[in-house]
């Protein structure tokens, strides 16, 4: 997803962005359908505006330095890339340092326990209003800020995004030759197939986990936390998710004949480590990485994720401009 | 390798991950003269798929994309 945003300014390449937009639409409809039917409760993240802006922005910078966001780094580890492995180590360290270590004061300053903006209405979140939630205790979404039915926003946003996607559909050639097996495992997927697939994975994840859909960085933080403390209770849904991604990527790369242990030069390794470190700090301060915000939070219409996501993209653009476009 | 075209220059970006292979190739291509051939060696799958596309968009010709080993590619570009 780093590439999706970076390449907009770097190469005027929108293919990956289209897949992301479609995945958001699919999930937005899916999440709200399931919430309306009572299968899940939407769980938008708390709106700490300072944390979203700062955390999101440095996360965006970090993912360009690390040459991949948290999820990109994760699957590249599975493909045998040592630069991403080093970035991953940085990510885990940066995260734990911020959530419970030397940088914890910065985190508590930007995520005040009191005074975070909350919405007054709770019924439109798909939660039972009689349930533990008091007035003014719901995390902000586009819907409850305006006191409107979330479906109004779901329908409007879906129509706008789909219209743009259909209008801009041409441009990239579709590869048609090859067997079905080759198409699935050896070639890059069409953007719309990818978008729908990711969307469906997100919906299944939310149904299975109940509390949230997809997230990557949190899984790695608890992985290292569990290793250090020796407490298996620290392992969570996201940990198994990221381990699954590494194994899945390794298998897929093996089938495609692309698995290979490889490493960039020393300077790039250091750069990727620092990038990972910055991403880890940003993900904990901003309460999620790009997957947790843009892919899982935005479809829930969470204001926190919309703001955090915007600043992740902004940080990414600023870093990409400085690193690749000048000179 | 039995290739009939002889590359003018070779750019080895093996070990580099996205976007370095793409960016370095673009920069190299801009410095080269019309008609020259650039050979790019890379081992990053996504770049092997996307770099030729962006180079073609710039107007240059992709003479050949061949897989030279496990996760390794050799791409020949003719400068316009």
Short mmCIF file of C-alpha atoms in Angstrom, two decimals:
data_model
loop_
_atom_site.label_atom_id
_atom_site.label_comp_id
_atom_site.label_asym_id
_atom_site.label_seq_id
_atom_site.Cartn_x
_atom_site.Cartn_y
_atom_site.Cartn_z
CA UNK A 1 0.00 0.00 0.00
CA UNK A 2 3.06 2.18 0.37
CA UNK A 3 3.48 1.83 -3.39
CA UNK A 4 -0.19 2.60 -3.96
CA UNK A 5 0.21 6.09 -2.58
CA UNK A 6 3.86 6.71 -3.35
CA UNK A 7 3.48 5.88 -7.03
CA UNK A 8 0.74 8.45 -7.49
CA UNK A 9 3.34 11.16 -7.31
CA UNK A 10 6.34 9.09 -8.29
CA UNK A 11 5.11 7.43 -11.45
CA UNK A 12 1.60 8.70 -12.03
CA UNK A 13 0.55 5.13 -11.53
CA UNK A 14 -2.95 4.65 -10.15
CA UNK A 15 -3.51 0.91 -10.54
CA UNK A 16 -2.81 0.00 -6.94
CA UNK A 17 -4.80 2.96 -5.65
CA UNK A 18 -7.83 1.69 -7.56
CA UNK A 19 -7.54 -1.67 -5.82
CA UNK A 20 -7.41 0.06 -2.44
CA UNK A 21 -10.44 2.22 -3.26
CA UNK A 22 -12.44 -0.80 -4.37
CA UNK A 23 -11.46 -2.76 -1.25
CA UNK A 24 -12.70 0.16 0.87
CA UNK A 25 -16.05 0.21 -0.93
CA UNK A 26 -16.52 -3.57 -0.63
CA UNK A 27 -15.69 -3.50 3.08
CA UNK A 28 -17.73 -0.39 3.81
CA UNK A 29 -20.84 -2.07 2.45
CA UNK A 30 -19.97 -5.43 4.03
CA UNK A 31 -19.19 -4.04 7.49
CA UNK A 32 -22.36 -1.96 7.64
CA UNK A 33 -24.50 -4.83 6.35
CA UNK A 34 -23.16 -7.15 9.04
CA UNK A 35 -23.49 -4.47 11.72
CA UNK A 36 -27.09 -3.77 10.69
CA UNK A 37 -27.86 -7.48 10.81
CA UNK A 38 -26.21 -7.72 14.21
CA UNK A 39 -23.30 -10.03 13.35
CA UNK A 40 -20.66 -7.53 14.37
CA UNK A 41 -20.35 -4.25 16.21
CA UNK A 42 -18.41 -1.58 14.41
CA UNK A 43 -15.41 -0.47 16.39
CA UNK A 44 -14.09 2.88 15.16
CA UNK A 45 -10.90 4.01 16.88
CA UNK A 46 -10.78 6.90 19.34
CA UNK A 47 -10.31 10.30 17.76
CA UNK A 48 -7.05 11.63 19.22
CA UNK A 49 -6.51 14.32 16.61
CA UNK A 50 -2.92 15.21 17.59
CA UNK A 51 -1.89 11.57 17.67
CA UNK A 52 -3.54 10.85 14.32
CA UNK A 53 -1.77 13.78 12.66
CA UNK A 54 1.68 13.19 14.16
CA UNK A 55 1.60 9.39 14.21
CA UNK A 56 0.13 9.17 10.73
CA UNK A 57 2.64 11.59 9.26
CA UNK A 58 5.75 9.89 10.65
CA UNK A 59 4.33 6.49 9.75
CA UNK A 60 4.03 7.72 6.16
CA UNK A 61 7.65 8.87 6.16
CA UNK A 62 8.76 5.60 7.74
CA UNK A 63 7.09 3.44 5.14
CA UNK A 64 8.96 5.14 2.31
CA UNK A 65 12.28 4.76 4.16
CA UNK A 66 11.50 1.12 4.95
CA UNK A 67 10.50 0.55 1.30
CA UNK A 68 7.17 -0.88 2.37
CA UNK A 69 4.39 -0.34 4.87
CA UNK A 70 3.82 -2.75 7.72
CA UNK A 71 1.98 -5.23 5.50
CA UNK A 72 4.34 -4.82 2.53
CA UNK A 73 7.26 -5.42 4.86
CA UNK A 74 5.52 -8.47 6.27
CA UNK A 75 4.90 -10.25 2.98
CA UNK A 76 8.34 -9.33 1.68
CA UNK A 77 9.85 -11.11 4.66
CA UNK A 78 8.00 -14.16 3.36
CA UNK A 79 9.50 -13.60 -0.08
CA UNK A 80 12.99 -13.71 1.43
CA UNK A 81 13.94 -10.04 1.49
CA UNK A 82 16.34 -9.30 4.29
CA UNK A 83 15.93 -5.53 3.97
CA UNK A 84 12.29 -5.97 4.93
CA UNK A 85 13.28 -8.35 7.72
CA UNK A 86 15.48 -5.62 9.17
CA UNK A 87 12.66 -3.09 8.76
CA UNK A 88 10.38 -5.48 10.62
CA UNK A 89 12.80 -5.67 13.54
CA UNK A 90 12.83 -1.86 13.62
CA UNK A 91 9.04 -1.78 13.51
CA UNK A 92 8.68 -4.12 16.49
CA UNK A 93 11.29 -2.27 18.54
CA UNK A 94 9.85 1.17 17.70
CA UNK A 95 6.39 -0.02 18.64
CA UNK A 96 7.31 -1.48 22.02
CA UNK A 97 9.51 1.51 22.88
CA UNK A 98 6.51 3.75 22.30
CA UNK A 99 3.77 1.63 23.85
CA UNK A 100 5.60 0.78 27.06
CA UNK A 101 9.14 2.11 26.93
CA UNK A 102 11.19 5.27 26.62
CA UNK A 103 8.68 7.08 24.41
CA UNK A 104 5.60 6.32 26.49
CA UNK A 105 5.27 9.94 27.65
CA UNK A 106 4.97 11.16 24.08
CA UNK A 107 2.25 8.61 23.49
CA UNK A 108 0.29 9.55 26.62
CA UNK A 109 0.65 13.23 25.77
CA UNK A 110 -0.84 12.75 22.31
CA UNK A 111 -3.45 10.22 23.47
CA UNK A 112 -4.94 11.87 26.57
CA UNK A 113 -7.13 9.50 28.59
CA UNK A 114 -9.61 12.30 29.09
CA UNK A 115 -10.81 14.92 26.72
CA UNK A 116 -10.83 12.90 23.49
CA UNK A 117 -13.73 13.96 21.34
CA UNK A 118 -16.65 11.54 21.47
CA UNK A 119 -20.00 11.44 19.77
CA UNK A 120 -23.21 11.77 21.72
CA UNK A 121 -25.32 9.34 19.76
CA UNK A 122 -24.42 5.70 19.80
CA UNK A 123 -27.36 3.93 18.21
CA UNK A 124 -26.09 4.32 14.66
CA UNK A 125 -22.89 2.41 15.40
CA UNK A 126 -24.72 -0.87 15.32
CA UNK A 127 -24.33 -1.20 19.07
CA UNK A 128 -27.18 -1.73 21.47
CA UNK A 129 -27.74 1.68 23.06
CA UNK A 130 -28.81 0.06 26.31
CA UNK A 131 -25.49 -1.67 26.50
CA UNK A 132 -22.74 -0.20 28.69
CA UNK A 133 -22.34 2.81 26.42
CA UNK A 134 -23.38 6.08 27.98
CA UNK A 135 -24.17 9.26 26.16
CA UNK A 136 -21.08 10.84 24.65
CA UNK A 137 -19.08 7.66 24.76
CA UNK A 138 -19.01 6.66 21.12
CA UNK A 139 -15.97 7.15 18.95
CA UNK A 140 -16.51 9.61 16.17
CA UNK A 141 -17.64 8.50 12.74
CA UNK A 142 -18.82 10.52 9.77
CA UNK A 143 -22.33 9.37 10.63
CA UNK A 144 -22.61 10.06 14.34
CA UNK A 145 -20.88 13.44 14.07
CA UNK A 146 -23.77 14.58 11.91
CA UNK A 147 -26.30 12.42 13.73
CA UNK A 148 -27.22 10.68 10.49
CA UNK A 149 -27.82 7.09 9.49
CA UNK A 150 -24.41 5.64 8.42
CA UNK A 151 -26.08 4.10 5.37
CA UNK A 152 -26.50 7.58 3.89
CA UNK A 153 -22.72 7.95 3.84
CA UNK A 154 -22.11 4.35 2.77
CA UNK A 155 -24.34 4.73 -0.28
CA UNK A 156 -23.05 8.17 -1.27
CA UNK A 157 -19.35 7.27 -0.86
CA UNK A 158 -19.82 3.94 -2.64
CA UNK A 159 -21.55 5.57 -5.61
CA UNK A 160 -18.91 8.29 -5.92
CA UNK A 161 -15.93 5.91 -5.68
CA UNK A 162 -17.45 3.33 -8.02
CA UNK A 163 -18.31 6.05 -10.54
CA UNK A 164 -14.71 7.27 -10.51
CA UNK A 165 -13.38 3.71 -10.83
CA UNK A 166 -15.65 2.91 -13.78
CA UNK A 167 -14.90 6.23 -15.44
CA UNK A 168 -11.15 5.69 -15.12
CA UNK A 169 -11.19 1.95 -15.79
CA UNK A 170 -9.11 1.88 -18.97
CA UNK A 171 -5.39 2.42 -19.14
CA UNK A 172 -3.72 -0.80 -18.16
CA UNK A 173 -3.59 -3.86 -20.30
CA UNK A 174 -5.10 -7.07 -19.05
CA UNK A 175 -3.05 -10.19 -19.47
CA UNK A 176 -5.20 -12.94 -20.86
CA UNK A 177 -2.79 -15.62 -21.94
CA UNK A 178 -1.80 -18.41 -19.55
CA UNK A 179 -3.69 -21.06 -17.64
CA UNK A 180 -5.87 -20.29 -14.63
CA UNK A 181 -3.15 -21.67 -12.39
CA UNK A 182 -0.58 -19.35 -13.92
CA UNK A 183 -2.90 -16.39 -13.69
CA UNK A 184 -3.52 -16.90 -9.98
CA UNK A 185 -0.03 -17.70 -8.83
CA UNK A 186 2.41 -16.30 -11.33
CA UNK A 187 1.08 -13.05 -12.63
CA UNK A 188 -0.01 -9.85 -10.96
CA UNK A 189 -3.76 -9.68 -10.48
CA UNK A 190 -6.12 -7.22 -12.06
CA UNK A 191 -6.71 -4.30 -9.76
CA UNK A 192 -10.44 -4.98 -9.46
CA UNK A 193 -9.94 -8.64 -8.66
CA UNK A 194 -7.38 -7.66 -6.03
CA UNK A 195 -9.66 -4.98 -4.59
CA UNK A 196 -12.63 -7.31 -4.28
CA UNK A 197 -10.47 -10.10 -2.84
CA UNK A 198 -8.97 -7.82 -0.18
CA UNK A 199 -12.43 -6.47 0.63
CA UNK A 200 -13.83 -9.96 1.14
CA UNK A 201 -10.84 -10.97 3.27
CA UNK A 202 -11.49 -7.91 5.44
CA UNK A 203 -15.15 -8.79 5.87
CA UNK A 204 -14.36 -12.39 6.76
CA UNK A 205 -11.73 -11.15 9.22
CA UNK A 206 -14.20 -8.87 10.97
CA UNK A 207 -16.75 -11.71 11.15
CA UNK A 208 -14.19 -14.10 12.59
CA UNK A 209 -12.49 -11.75 15.02
CA UNK A 210 -15.57 -9.64 15.87
CA UNK A 211 -13.62 -6.74 17.36
CA UNK A 212 -11.86 -5.44 14.27
CA UNK A 213 -10.99 -6.43 10.75
CA UNK A 214 -7.39 -6.37 9.56
CA UNK A 215 -4.30 -4.87 11.15
CA UNK A 216 -0.65 -5.66 10.78
CA UNK A 217 1.61 -3.63 13.04
CA UNK A 218 -0.26 -4.56 16.25
CA UNK A 219 0.37 -8.23 15.51
CA UNK A 220 4.13 -7.72 15.37
CA UNK A 221 4.19 -5.61 18.52
CA UNK A 222 2.46 -8.33 20.52
CA UNK A 223 4.69 -10.96 18.90
CA UNK A 224 7.86 -9.32 20.25
CA UNK A 225 6.08 -8.50 23.51
CA UNK A 226 5.16 -12.16 23.98
CA UNK A 227 8.73 -13.23 23.20
CA UNK A 228 10.24 -10.80 25.70
CA UNK A 229 7.78 -11.33 28.52
CA UNK A 230 7.28 -15.03 27.88
CA UNK A 231 3.56 -14.48 28.22
CA UNK A 232 1.60 -16.34 25.52
CA UNK A 233 -1.48 -14.34 26.51
CA UNK A 234 0.07 -11.40 24.67
CA UNK A 235 -0.40 -13.14 21.35
CA UNK A 236 -3.55 -12.03 19.63
CA UNK A 237 -5.59 -12.36 16.46
CA UNK A 238 -3.28 -9.99 14.61
CA UNK A 239 -0.17 -11.99 15.56
CA UNK A 240 -1.54 -15.09 13.91
CA UNK A 241 -2.64 -12.97 10.98
CA UNK A 242 0.89 -11.63 10.34
CA UNK A 243 2.50 -15.04 10.78
CA UNK A 244 -0.06 -16.32 8.28
CA UNK A 245 0.89 -13.55 5.85
CA UNK A 246 4.60 -14.47 6.05
CA UNK A 247 3.89 -18.16 5.47
CA UNK A 248 1.38 -17.40 2.72
CA UNK A 249 3.78 -15.06 0.93
CA UNK A 250 6.58 -17.62 1.17
CA UNK A 251 4.36 -20.31 -0.36
CA UNK A 252 3.08 -17.99 -3.09
CA UNK A 253 6.62 -16.83 -3.93
CA UNK A 254 7.77 -20.44 -3.98
CA UNK A 255 5.04 -21.42 -6.43
CA UNK A 256 5.78 -18.42 -8.63
CA UNK A 257 9.49 -19.31 -8.59
CA UNK A 258 10.31 -15.98 -6.98
CA UNK A 259 11.44 -17.00 -3.51
CA UNK A 260 15.04 -16.00 -2.91
CA UNK A 261 16.99 -14.79 0.09
CA UNK A 262 18.37 -11.41 -0.91
CA UNK A 263 19.70 -8.26 0.68
CA UNK A 264 20.40 -4.72 -0.46
CA UNK A 265 23.64 -2.91 0.44
CA UNK A 266 24.56 -1.88 3.99
CA UNK A 267 23.37 1.69 3.58
CA UNK A 268 19.94 0.61 2.36
CA UNK A 269 19.69 -1.93 5.20
CA UNK A 270 20.28 0.84 7.74
CA UNK A 271 17.76 3.07 5.98
CA UNK A 272 15.14 0.32 6.07
CA UNK A 273 15.79 -0.34 9.75
CA UNK A 274 15.31 3.33 10.60
CA UNK A 275 12.19 3.38 8.44
CA UNK A 276 10.80 0.42 10.38
CA UNK A 277 11.62 2.09 13.68
CA UNK A 278 9.81 5.28 12.64
CA UNK A 279 6.83 3.25 11.40
CA UNK A 280 6.62 1.42 14.73
CA UNK A 281 6.59 4.69 16.68
CA UNK A 282 4.05 6.19 14.28
CA UNK A 283 1.76 3.16 14.36
CA UNK A 284 1.56 3.14 18.17
CA UNK A 285 1.05 6.90 18.45
CA UNK A 286 -1.44 7.00 15.60
CA UNK A 287 -3.12 3.84 17.06
CA UNK A 288 -2.90 1.92 13.77
CA UNK A 289 -0.90 1.44 10.61
CA UNK A 290 -2.18 2.06 7.12
CA UNK A 291 -4.02 -1.28 7.11
CA UNK A 292 -5.78 -0.64 10.42
CA UNK A 293 -6.70 2.90 9.37
CA UNK A 294 -7.18 3.03 5.64
CA UNK A 295 -8.28 -0.53 4.94
CA UNK A 296 -10.22 -1.33 8.12
CA UNK A 297 -11.04 2.00 9.78
CA UNK A 298 -12.11 4.15 6.84
CA UNK A 299 -14.79 1.60 5.78
CA UNK A 300 -16.25 1.99 9.28
CA UNK A 301 -16.39 5.74 8.54
CA UNK A 302 -14.18 6.36 11.59
CA UNK A 303 -13.01 9.98 11.75
CA UNK A 304 -9.83 8.86 13.51
CA UNK A 305 -8.92 6.59 10.61
CA UNK A 306 -9.86 9.15 7.97
CA UNK A 307 -7.57 11.74 9.60
CA UNK A 308 -4.82 9.22 10.37
CA UNK A 309 -5.03 7.81 6.84
CA UNK A 310 -4.78 11.26 5.29
CA UNK A 311 -1.61 12.00 7.21
CA UNK A 312 -0.08 8.62 6.40
CA UNK A 313 -0.54 9.46 2.71
CA UNK A 314 0.82 12.98 3.24
CA UNK A 315 3.91 11.70 5.07
CA UNK A 316 4.46 9.17 2.30
CA UNK A 317 4.28 11.85 -0.38
CA UNK A 318 6.61 14.23 1.41
CA UNK A 319 9.21 11.50 1.95
CA UNK A 320 8.89 10.17 -1.61
CA UNK A 321 9.30 13.69 -2.98
CA UNK A 322 12.41 14.38 -0.94
CA UNK A 323 14.00 10.99 -1.56
CA UNK A 324 13.21 10.31 -5.20
CA UNK A 325 11.97 13.34 -7.05
CA UNK A 326 14.50 16.03 -6.38
CA UNK A 327 17.59 16.04 -8.56
CA UNK B 1 22.50 -15.55 -22.89
CA UNK B 2 22.66 -15.91 -26.71
CA UNK B 3 21.17 -12.51 -27.32
CA UNK B 4 21.70 -10.81 -30.64
CA UNK B 5 21.58 -7.32 -29.13
CA UNK B 6 24.61 -6.09 -27.26
CA UNK B 7 23.76 -3.77 -24.39
CA UNK B 8 25.49 -0.37 -24.34
CA UNK B 9 25.33 -0.25 -20.57
CA UNK B 10 24.29 -2.50 -17.71
CA UNK B 11 22.43 -1.45 -14.59
CA UNK B 12 22.58 -3.97 -11.78
CA UNK B 13 19.90 -3.29 -9.19
CA UNK B 14 19.79 -6.77 -7.71
CA UNK B 15 19.12 -6.62 -3.99
CA UNK B 16 17.24 -3.34 -4.29
CA UNK B 17 13.55 -3.27 -3.47
CA UNK B 18 10.75 -1.14 -4.77
CA UNK B 19 10.96 1.67 -5.82
CA UNK B 20 14.72 1.76 -6.30
CA UNK B 21 14.91 -0.51 -9.36
CA UNK B 22 12.21 1.59 -11.05
CA UNK B 23 13.62 4.97 -10.05
CA UNK B 24 17.23 4.08 -10.86
CA UNK B 25 16.23 2.69 -14.25
CA UNK B 26 14.27 5.83 -15.08
CA UNK B 27 17.19 8.05 -14.10
CA UNK B 28 19.65 5.94 -16.10
CA UNK B 29 17.42 5.91 -19.16
CA UNK B 30 17.16 9.70 -19.11
CA UNK B 31 20.95 10.01 -19.25
CA UNK B 32 21.40 7.67 -22.21
CA UNK B 33 21.37 8.53 -25.90
CA UNK B 34 18.83 7.54 -28.50
CA UNK B 35 19.30 4.06 -29.92
CA UNK B 36 21.45 2.82 -27.04
CA UNK B 37 20.54 -0.37 -25.25
CA UNK B 38 20.29 -0.61 -21.47
CA UNK B 39 20.45 -3.96 -19.75
CA UNK B 40 18.81 -4.02 -16.32
CA UNK B 41 19.41 -6.87 -13.90
CA UNK B 42 16.95 -7.06 -11.03
CA UNK B 43 15.52 -9.50 -8.52
CA UNK B 44 12.51 -7.66 -7.21
CA UNK B 45 9.36 -9.32 -8.64
CA UNK B 46 7.04 -6.32 -8.51
CA UNK B 47 9.57 -4.11 -10.27
CA UNK B 48 10.14 -6.72 -12.97
CA UNK B 49 6.44 -6.49 -13.69
CA UNK B 50 5.96 -2.76 -13.39
CA UNK B 51 9.22 -1.16 -14.45
CA UNK B 52 8.85 -2.15 -18.13
CA UNK B 53 5.38 -0.62 -18.10
CA UNK B 54 6.59 2.74 -16.80
CA UNK B 55 9.55 2.70 -19.20
CA UNK B 56 7.21 2.04 -22.12
CA UNK B 57 5.05 4.93 -20.94
CA UNK B 58 8.14 7.12 -21.25
CA UNK B 59 8.29 6.06 -24.89
CA UNK B 60 11.21 3.62 -24.80
CA UNK B 61 11.09 0.14 -26.20
CA UNK B 62 11.32 -3.04 -24.13
CA UNK B 63 13.28 -5.44 -26.30
CA UNK B 64 13.24 -8.35 -23.94
CA UNK B 65 12.19 -9.44 -20.47
CA UNK B 66 13.67 -12.74 -19.48
CA UNK B 67 13.77 -14.68 -16.29
CA UNK B 68 17.38 -15.60 -15.68
CA UNK B 69 16.94 -17.58 -12.48
CA UNK B 70 14.87 -17.93 -9.34
CA UNK B 71 13.45 -14.49 -8.80
CA UNK B 72 15.92 -12.85 -11.18
CA UNK B 73 15.19 -10.98 -14.36
CA UNK B 74 17.09 -9.36 -17.21
CA UNK B 75 15.38 -6.58 -19.08
CA UNK B 76 16.65 -4.96 -22.27
CA UNK B 77 15.55 -1.42 -23.02
CA UNK B 78 16.09 0.44 -26.27
CA UNK B 79 16.23 4.18 -25.75
CA UNK B 80 13.94 6.12 -28.07
#
